[in-house]
């Protein structure tokens, strides 16, 4: 599949200095592979090191906005397993429904990664599986990485001018280059048979503040099955809440999926200079996750696009500036919502009048400013509710201080 992204085409021709850089990407998943493709297409020599031995990653159902189509173009298509046209919000016996102008996409992560790996290889990158990154050191020319061949434990020293850490939430590249560890939250979801009353093009969201400051969701991945999940604060409690929630709704878990997700608490500068070399972080490694909904796929792709732009343009990237603004708006939303009590959620759902619902359907979660602006224009009382949430902050989002 060829990457024909409108957004990705904005990655400009490299400067002569950038053109001679040797690139090592650590992590052959969504963000790392897109970065590798973008750089290889501009003629840079790129090696990708992925510790997993095959591209048979664990299956995982993800919901993303239509923005993914703009980022990947036709390359996105073969990983799409369903489209969502409607959201239903529930809290304490109340509900609100809104229709999406552009459908959300349900994607299968394994198919997405396989496609991105093919693209990177076709663009000229060398995708090397079963290779675990251990450490990096500056040398006179740039950086030396120590990479282990997982099959026999042998180690290779790899020279690179620029290293890209796309190695996820526990990024070893980030630690080796001196970034601080990220704060994380557990995400657990169960694959279930869809309840009879749920159409396969509709996602359900429940706000249950006594269980979680985030929410429960049920995302149909096919006509018959869906992923019901929750984000919590501790692993044990999150799993217990999910099991109780499933039982209350008479749903049987067929399989559980889960992992820790980074929490975006402030913008993490994505580049460090080490000796004569540069290190960049992309995706979860840089906490490029919308902390309102904890979705990181599209924002990780934008981080990849931004890092590629910066590598090619001597450190300058408009995409990174715009991604930072987007992530900061989601942080503002999270800070407003995080300490909401039941009465606040009830008021929120009651306040969603028809114009506000139309705005929610018109703009996607990847255009947070537009949503915020339009929804508040449609229903100004939501501004007061949001401000009340911001002013009453006391939980884990109470101590951050970016605005
Ligand atoms: C259950 C679940 C559901 C989710 N649902 C959604 C959703 O609906 N929508 C959404 O937008 N996001 C969702 N997310 C978040 C999303 O999956 C992540 O934000 C995204 O996958 C991050 O991609 P990444 O490429 O940055 O990192 P990862 O996908 O974590 O990839 C990191 C890669 O680096 C490799 N690696 C790690 N260490 C090393 C090393 N030392 N050497 C070599 N390789 C290494 C790993 O093997 C891995 O392949 C979900 C996450 C989970 C866990």
PDB file of N, CA and C and ligand atoms in Angstrom, residues 26-32 49-52 57 60-64 109 131-133 166-168 172 187 189 257-259 261 282-284 289 294-297, ligand 1:
ATOM      1  N   UNK A  26      13.737   3.211  16.437  1.00  0.00           N
ATOM      2  CA  UNK A  26      13.540   2.110  17.384  1.00  0.00           C
ATOM      3  C   UNK A  26      12.038   1.977  17.628  1.00  0.00           C
ATOM      4  N   UNK A  27      11.473   0.787  17.328  1.00  0.00           N
ATOM      5  CA  UNK A  27      10.037   0.553  17.484  1.00  0.00           C
ATOM      6  C   UNK A  27       9.352   0.521  16.132  1.00  0.00           C
ATOM      7  N   UNK A  28       8.956  -0.685  15.731  1.00  0.00           N
ATOM      8  CA  UNK A  28       8.292  -0.858  14.426  1.00  0.00           C
ATOM      9  C   UNK A  28       6.805  -0.986  14.630  1.00  0.00           C
ATOM     10  N   UNK A  29       6.181   0.077  15.179  1.00  0.00           N
ATOM     11  CA  UNK A  29       4.731   0.081  15.329  1.00  0.00           C
ATOM     12  C   UNK A  29       4.217   1.319  14.590  1.00  0.00           C
ATOM     13  N   UNK A  30       3.046   1.807  14.998  1.00  0.00           N
ATOM     14  CA  UNK A  30       2.400   2.852  14.204  1.00  0.00           C
ATOM     15  C   UNK A  30       3.296   4.080  13.983  1.00  0.00           C
ATOM     16  N   UNK A  31       3.702   4.732  15.077  1.00  0.00           N
ATOM     17  CA  UNK A  31       4.411   6.010  14.933  1.00  0.00           C
ATOM     18  C   UNK A  31       5.810   5.812  14.335  1.00  0.00           C
ATOM     19  N   UNK A  32       6.532   4.780  14.768  1.00  0.00           N
ATOM     20  CA  UNK A  32       7.887   4.548  14.268  1.00  0.00           C
ATOM     21  C   UNK A  32       7.884   4.232  12.775  1.00  0.00           C
ATOM     22  N   UNK A  49      14.382  -0.844  13.986  1.00  0.00           N
ATOM     23  CA  UNK A  49      14.658  -1.981  14.867  1.00  0.00           C
ATOM     24  C   UNK A  49      13.423  -2.264  15.720  1.00  0.00           C
ATOM     25  N   UNK A  50      12.846  -3.446  15.551  1.00  0.00           N
ATOM     26  CA  UNK A  50      11.645  -3.842  16.299  1.00  0.00           C
ATOM     27  C   UNK A  50      11.952  -5.129  17.050  1.00  0.00           C
ATOM     28  N   UNK A  51      11.668  -5.118  18.355  1.00  0.00           N
ATOM     29  CA  UNK A  51      12.050  -6.287  19.173  1.00  0.00           C
ATOM     30  C   UNK A  51      11.201  -7.524  18.881  1.00  0.00           C
ATOM     31  N   UNK A  52       9.946  -7.327  18.451  1.00  0.00           N
ATOM     32  CA  UNK A  52       9.083  -8.489  18.172  1.00  0.00           C
ATOM     33  C   UNK A  52       9.587  -9.171  16.894  1.00  0.00           C
ATOM     34  N   UNK A  57       1.503  -8.828  15.511  1.00  0.00           N
ATOM     35  CA  UNK A  57       1.219  -8.165  16.792  1.00  0.00           C
ATOM     36  C   UNK A  57      -0.123  -8.662  17.334  1.00  0.00           C
ATOM     37  N   UNK A  60      -5.845  -5.779  18.273  1.00  0.00           N
ATOM     38  CA  UNK A  60      -6.398  -4.737  19.156  1.00  0.00           C
ATOM     39  C   UNK A  60      -7.335  -3.876  18.309  1.00  0.00           C
ATOM     40  N   UNK A  61      -8.529  -3.663  18.846  1.00  0.00           N
ATOM     41  CA  UNK A  61      -9.507  -2.864  18.118  1.00  0.00           C
ATOM     42  C   UNK A  61      -9.370  -1.414  18.546  1.00  0.00           C
ATOM     43  N   UNK A  62      -9.239  -0.524  17.600  1.00  0.00           N
ATOM     44  CA  UNK A  62      -9.066   0.897  17.919  1.00  0.00           C
ATOM     45  C   UNK A  62     -10.121   1.724  17.202  1.00  0.00           C
ATOM     46  N   UNK A  63     -10.535   2.802  17.829  1.00  0.00           N
ATOM     47  CA  UNK A  63     -11.413   3.751  17.143  1.00  0.00           C
ATOM     48  C   UNK A  63     -10.613   5.028  16.903  1.00  0.00           C
ATOM     49  N   UNK A  64     -10.659   5.499  15.670  1.00  0.00           N
ATOM     50  CA  UNK A  64      -9.932   6.731  15.337  1.00  0.00           C
ATOM     51  C   UNK A  64     -10.865   7.619  14.517  1.00  0.00           C
ATOM     52  N   UNK A 109      -5.428  -3.112  14.639  1.00  0.00           N
ATOM     53  CA  UNK A 109      -4.070  -2.592  14.771  1.00  0.00           C
ATOM     54  C   UNK A 109      -3.035  -3.461  14.044  1.00  0.00           C
ATOM     55  N   UNK A 131      14.917  -7.356  16.855  1.00  0.00           N
ATOM     56  CA  UNK A 131      16.109  -6.562  17.188  1.00  0.00           C
ATOM     57  C   UNK A 131      15.745  -5.607  18.320  1.00  0.00           C
ATOM     58  N   UNK A 132      16.383  -5.816  19.473  1.00  0.00           N
ATOM     59  CA  UNK A 132      16.040  -5.034  20.663  1.00  0.00           C
ATOM     60  C   UNK A 132      17.105  -3.957  20.919  1.00  0.00           C
ATOM     61  N   UNK A 133      16.641  -2.716  21.022  1.00  0.00           N
ATOM     62  CA  UNK A 133      17.554  -1.608  21.338  1.00  0.00           C
ATOM     63  C   UNK A 133      17.929  -1.677  22.818  1.00  0.00           C
ATOM     64  N   UNK A 166      10.387   5.368  18.725  1.00  0.00           N
ATOM     65  CA  UNK A 166       8.953   5.102  18.560  1.00  0.00           C
ATOM     66  C   UNK A 166       8.641   3.845  19.338  1.00  0.00           C
ATOM     67  N   UNK A 167       9.300   3.715  20.509  1.00  0.00           N
ATOM     68  CA  UNK A 167       9.248   2.446  21.239  1.00  0.00           C
ATOM     69  C   UNK A 167       8.283   2.479  22.414  1.00  0.00           C
ATOM     70  N   UNK A 168       7.235   3.288  22.288  1.00  0.00           N
ATOM     71  CA  UNK A 168       6.097   3.160  23.193  1.00  0.00           C
ATOM     72  C   UNK A 168       6.282   3.793  24.553  1.00  0.00           C
ATOM     73  N   UNK A 172      12.742   2.935  25.969  1.00  0.00           N
ATOM     74  CA  UNK A 172      14.120   2.824  26.435  1.00  0.00           C
ATOM     75  C   UNK A 172      14.996   3.910  25.783  1.00  0.00           C
ATOM     76  N   UNK A 187      -5.597   0.802  30.756  1.00  0.00           N
ATOM     77  CA  UNK A 187      -6.769   0.705  29.883  1.00  0.00           C
ATOM     78  C   UNK A 187      -7.075  -0.787  29.766  1.00  0.00           C
ATOM     79  N   UNK A 189      -9.998  -3.516  28.062  1.00  0.00           N
ATOM     80  CA  UNK A 189     -11.245  -3.686  27.312  1.00  0.00           C
ATOM     81  C   UNK A 189     -11.518  -5.166  27.101  1.00  0.00           C
ATOM     82  N   UNK A 257      -8.278  -7.278  26.535  1.00  0.00           N
ATOM     83  CA  UNK A 257      -7.099  -6.622  25.960  1.00  0.00           C
ATOM     84  C   UNK A 257      -6.749  -5.487  26.920  1.00  0.00           C
ATOM     85  N   UNK A 258      -5.482  -5.205  27.068  1.00  0.00           N
ATOM     86  CA  UNK A 258      -5.164  -4.090  27.966  1.00  0.00           C
ATOM     87  C   UNK A 258      -3.704  -3.715  27.937  1.00  0.00           C
ATOM     88  N   UNK A 259      -3.416  -2.562  28.439  1.00  0.00           N
ATOM     89  CA  UNK A 259      -2.036  -2.082  28.535  1.00  0.00           C
ATOM     90  C   UNK A 259      -2.069  -0.742  29.255  1.00  0.00           C
ATOM     91  N   UNK A 261      -1.375   3.307  29.229  1.00  0.00           N
ATOM     92  CA  UNK A 261      -1.404   4.396  28.250  1.00  0.00           C
ATOM     93  C   UNK A 261      -0.743   5.607  28.903  1.00  0.00           C
ATOM     94  N   UNK A 282       8.550   9.887  19.167  1.00  0.00           N
ATOM     95  CA  UNK A 282       7.263   9.980  18.459  1.00  0.00           C
ATOM     96  C   UNK A 282       6.238   9.067  19.144  1.00  0.00           C
ATOM     97  N   UNK A 283       4.968   9.418  19.030  1.00  0.00           N
ATOM     98  CA  UNK A 283       3.884   8.559  19.519  1.00  0.00           C
ATOM     99  C   UNK A 283       3.835   8.459  21.028  1.00  0.00           C
ATOM    100  N   UNK A 284       3.475   7.265  21.520  1.00  0.00           N
ATOM    101  CA  UNK A 284       3.329   7.077  22.972  1.00  0.00           C
ATOM    102  C   UNK A 284       4.618   7.420  23.723  1.00  0.00           C
ATOM    103  N   UNK A 289      -0.808  11.713  23.218  1.00  0.00           N
ATOM    104  CA  UNK A 289      -2.102  11.066  23.411  1.00  0.00           C
ATOM    105  C   UNK A 289      -3.120  12.133  23.810  1.00  0.00           C
ATOM    106  N   UNK A 294      -7.992   9.648  25.696  1.00  0.00           N
ATOM    107  CA  UNK A 294      -6.859   8.734  25.742  1.00  0.00           C
ATOM    108  C   UNK A 294      -6.688   7.954  24.436  1.00  0.00           C
ATOM    109  N   UNK A 295      -6.966   8.619  23.320  1.00  0.00           N
ATOM    110  CA  UNK A 295      -6.674   8.047  21.995  1.00  0.00           C
ATOM    111  C   UNK A 295      -5.318   8.558  21.532  1.00  0.00           C
ATOM    112  N   UNK A 296      -4.455   7.640  21.079  1.00  0.00           N
ATOM    113  CA  UNK A 296      -3.102   8.077  20.718  1.00  0.00           C
ATOM    114  C   UNK A 296      -2.687   7.743  19.297  1.00  0.00           C
ATOM    115  N   UNK A 297      -3.582   7.139  18.520  1.00  0.00           N
ATOM    116  CA  UNK A 297      -3.142   6.672  17.207  1.00  0.00           C
ATOM    117  C   UNK A 297      -2.941   7.856  16.244  1.00  0.00           C
TER     118      UNK A 297
HETATM  119  C1  LIG B   1      -6.227  -1.903  24.649  1.00  0.00           C
HETATM  120  C2  LIG B   1      -5.911  -0.587  23.983  1.00  0.00           C
HETATM  121  C3  LIG B   1      -6.884   0.082  23.271  1.00  0.00           C
HETATM  122  C4  LIG B   1      -6.598   1.313  22.671  1.00  0.00           C
HETATM  123  N1  LIG B   1      -7.581   1.934  21.995  1.00  0.00           N
HETATM  124  C5  LIG B   1      -7.286   3.056  21.306  1.00  0.00           C
HETATM  125  C6  LIG B   1      -8.266   3.651  20.471  1.00  0.00           C
HETATM  126  O1  LIG B   1      -9.415   3.182  20.406  1.00  0.00           O
HETATM  127  N2  LIG B   1      -7.951   4.757  19.754  1.00  0.00           N
HETATM  128  C7  LIG B   1      -6.694   5.298  19.801  1.00  0.00           C
HETATM  129  O2  LIG B   1      -6.437   6.298  19.094  1.00  0.00           O
HETATM  130  N3  LIG B   1      -5.738   4.765  20.600  1.00  0.00           N
HETATM  131  C8  LIG B   1      -6.005   3.662  21.347  1.00  0.00           C
HETATM  132  N4  LIG B   1      -5.048   3.097  22.117  1.00  0.00           N
HETATM  133  C9  LIG B   1      -3.734   3.754  22.172  1.00  0.00           C
HETATM  134  C10 LIG B   1      -2.900   3.416  20.933  1.00  0.00           C
HETATM  135  O3  LIG B   1      -2.912   2.022  20.722  1.00  0.00           O
HETATM  136  C11 LIG B   1      -1.476   3.901  21.116  1.00  0.00           C
HETATM  137  O4  LIG B   1      -1.504   5.295  21.421  1.00  0.00           O
HETATM  138  C12 LIG B   1      -0.644   3.683  19.865  1.00  0.00           C
HETATM  139  O5  LIG B   1      -0.695   2.338  19.468  1.00  0.00           O
HETATM  140  C13 LIG B   1       0.804   4.050  20.131  1.00  0.00           C
HETATM  141  O6  LIG B   1       1.592   3.698  19.037  1.00  0.00           O
HETATM  142  P1  LIG B   1       3.167   3.835  19.096  1.00  0.00           P
HETATM  143  O7  LIG B   1       3.660   3.434  17.746  1.00  0.00           O
HETATM  144  O8  LIG B   1       3.561   5.154  19.630  1.00  0.00           O
HETATM  145  O9  LIG B   1       3.648   2.801  20.224  1.00  0.00           O
HETATM  146  P2  LIG B   1       3.431   1.231  20.360  1.00  0.00           P
HETATM  147  O10 LIG B   1       2.305   0.764  19.521  1.00  0.00           O
HETATM  148  O11 LIG B   1       3.424   0.932  21.818  1.00  0.00           O
HETATM  149  O12 LIG B   1       4.746   0.616  19.710  1.00  0.00           O
HETATM  150  C14 LIG B   1       6.004   0.577  20.329  1.00  0.00           C
HETATM  151  C15 LIG B   1       6.832  -0.449  19.560  1.00  0.00           C
HETATM  152  O13 LIG B   1       8.173  -0.403  20.045  1.00  0.00           O
HETATM  153  C16 LIG B   1       8.656  -1.719  20.223  1.00  0.00           C
HETATM  154  N5  LIG B   1       9.723  -1.669  21.223  1.00  0.00           N
HETATM  155  C17 LIG B   1       9.592  -1.345  22.542  1.00  0.00           C
HETATM  156  N6  LIG B   1      10.809  -1.383  23.147  1.00  0.00           N
HETATM  157  C18 LIG B   1      11.711  -1.725  22.184  1.00  0.00           C
HETATM  158  C19 LIG B   1      13.152  -1.935  22.184  1.00  0.00           C
HETATM  159  N7  LIG B   1      13.881  -1.775  23.303  1.00  0.00           N
HETATM  160  N8  LIG B   1      13.748  -2.277  21.020  1.00  0.00           N
HETATM  161  C20 LIG B   1      13.018  -2.429  19.871  1.00  0.00           C
HETATM  162  N9  LIG B   1      11.675  -2.266  19.820  1.00  0.00           N
HETATM  163  C21 LIG B   1      11.027  -1.902  20.953  1.00  0.00           C
HETATM  164  C22 LIG B   1       7.414  -2.496  20.689  1.00  0.00           C
HETATM  165  O14 LIG B   1       7.544  -3.873  20.485  1.00  0.00           O
HETATM  166  C23 LIG B   1       6.326  -1.876  19.796  1.00  0.00           C
HETATM  167  O15 LIG B   1       6.204  -2.530  18.555  1.00  0.00           O
HETATM  168  C24 LIG B   1      -5.306   1.886  22.763  1.00  0.00           C
HETATM  169  C25 LIG B   1      -4.321   1.219  23.495  1.00  0.00           C
HETATM  170  C26 LIG B   1      -4.619   0.015  24.123  1.00  0.00           C
HETATM  171  C27 LIG B   1      -3.546  -0.659  24.927  1.00  0.00           C
END
